[in-house]
mmCIF file of C-alpha atoms in Angstrom:
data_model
loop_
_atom_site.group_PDB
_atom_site.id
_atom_site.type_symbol
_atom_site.label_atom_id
_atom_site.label_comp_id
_atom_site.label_asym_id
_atom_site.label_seq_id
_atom_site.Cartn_x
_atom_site.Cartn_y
_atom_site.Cartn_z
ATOM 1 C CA UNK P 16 4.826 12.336 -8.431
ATOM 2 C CA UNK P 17 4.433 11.175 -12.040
ATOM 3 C CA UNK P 18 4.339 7.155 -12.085
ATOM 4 C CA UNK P 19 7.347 7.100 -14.238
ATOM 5 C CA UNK P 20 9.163 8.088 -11.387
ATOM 6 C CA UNK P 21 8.398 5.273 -9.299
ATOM 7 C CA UNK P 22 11.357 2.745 -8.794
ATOM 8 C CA UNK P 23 11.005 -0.589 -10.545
ATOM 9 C CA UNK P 24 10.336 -3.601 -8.536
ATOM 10 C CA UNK P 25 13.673 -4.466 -9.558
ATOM 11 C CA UNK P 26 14.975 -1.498 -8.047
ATOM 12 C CA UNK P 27 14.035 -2.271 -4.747
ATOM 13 C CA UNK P 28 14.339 -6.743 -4.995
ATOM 14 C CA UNK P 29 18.166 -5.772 -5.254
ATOM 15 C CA UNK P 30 18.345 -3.152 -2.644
ATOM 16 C CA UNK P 31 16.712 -5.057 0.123
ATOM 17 C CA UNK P 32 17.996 -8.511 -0.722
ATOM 18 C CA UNK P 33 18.998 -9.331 2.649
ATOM 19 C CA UNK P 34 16.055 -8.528 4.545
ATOM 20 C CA UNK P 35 13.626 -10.912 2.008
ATOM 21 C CA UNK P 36 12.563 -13.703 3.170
ATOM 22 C CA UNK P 37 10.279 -16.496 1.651
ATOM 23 C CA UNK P 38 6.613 -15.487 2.141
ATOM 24 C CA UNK P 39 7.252 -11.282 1.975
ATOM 25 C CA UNK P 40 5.557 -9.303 -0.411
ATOM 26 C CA UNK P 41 6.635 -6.463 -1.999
ATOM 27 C CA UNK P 42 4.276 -3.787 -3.253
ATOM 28 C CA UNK P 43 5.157 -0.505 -4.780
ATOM 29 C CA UNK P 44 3.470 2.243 -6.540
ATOM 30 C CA UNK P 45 0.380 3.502 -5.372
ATOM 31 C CA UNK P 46 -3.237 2.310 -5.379
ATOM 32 C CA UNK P 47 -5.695 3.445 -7.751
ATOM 33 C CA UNK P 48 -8.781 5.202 -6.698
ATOM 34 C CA UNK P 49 -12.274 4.317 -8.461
ATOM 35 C CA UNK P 50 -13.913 7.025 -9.535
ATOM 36 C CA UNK P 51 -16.203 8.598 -6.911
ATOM 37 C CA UNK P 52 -14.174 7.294 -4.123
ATOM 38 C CA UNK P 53 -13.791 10.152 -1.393
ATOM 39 C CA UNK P 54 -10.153 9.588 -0.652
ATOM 40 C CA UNK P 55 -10.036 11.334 2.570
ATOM 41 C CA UNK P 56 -13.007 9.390 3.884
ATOM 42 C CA UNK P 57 -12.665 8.606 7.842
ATOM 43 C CA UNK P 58 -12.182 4.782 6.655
ATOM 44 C CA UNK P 59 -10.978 2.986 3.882
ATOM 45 C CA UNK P 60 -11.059 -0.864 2.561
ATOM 46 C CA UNK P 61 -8.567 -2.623 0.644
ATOM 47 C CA UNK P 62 -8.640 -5.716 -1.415
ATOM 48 C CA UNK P 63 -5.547 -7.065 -3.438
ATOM 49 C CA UNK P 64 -5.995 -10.366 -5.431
ATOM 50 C CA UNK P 65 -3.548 -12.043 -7.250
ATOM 51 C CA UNK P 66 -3.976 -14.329 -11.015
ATOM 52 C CA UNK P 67 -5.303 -17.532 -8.894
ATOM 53 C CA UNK P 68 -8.269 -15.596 -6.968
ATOM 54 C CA UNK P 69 -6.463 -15.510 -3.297
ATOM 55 C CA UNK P 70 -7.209 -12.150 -1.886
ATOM 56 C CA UNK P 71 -5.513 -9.988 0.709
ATOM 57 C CA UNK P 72 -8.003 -7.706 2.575
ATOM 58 C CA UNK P 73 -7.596 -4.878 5.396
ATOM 59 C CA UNK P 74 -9.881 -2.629 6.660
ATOM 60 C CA UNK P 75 -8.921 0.414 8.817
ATOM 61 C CA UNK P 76 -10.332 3.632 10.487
ATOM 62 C CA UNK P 77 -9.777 6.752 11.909
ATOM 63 C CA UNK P 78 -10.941 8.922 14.988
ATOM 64 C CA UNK P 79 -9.952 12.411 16.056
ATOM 65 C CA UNK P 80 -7.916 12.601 19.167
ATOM 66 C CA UNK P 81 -8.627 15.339 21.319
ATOM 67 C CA UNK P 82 -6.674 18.083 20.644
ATOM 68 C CA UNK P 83 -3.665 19.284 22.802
ATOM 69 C CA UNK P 84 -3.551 22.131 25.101
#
């Protein structure tokens, strides 16, 4: 999907209104990969930091399940 046709913050402020409360954070679009990055690696880190330094970090993995019969 091209990232013009991403909906605008705006977009989605007014459509969920109701459901915001203070404190939620709203992201949208998608994150972008630094070159060399294998994105289907087995785990993945994430850092997001906003103007003032404060940083939001999570750190996940995954492991094959055996498979079904």
């Amino acid at each position: 999907m091209p990232g013009s046709a991403l909906l605008p913050p705006s977009y989605w402020l007014k459509e969920l209104r109701e459901r915001l409360v203070p404190g939620t954070v709203l992201l949208s679009g998608m994150i972008r990969m630094i070159p060399g990055v294998d994105q289907f690696a087995d785990a993945w880190r994430v850092e997001i930091t906003d103007p003032r330094g404060l940083a939001s970090r999570i750190v996940y993995g995954e492991e094959l399940a055996p498979a079904w019969d």
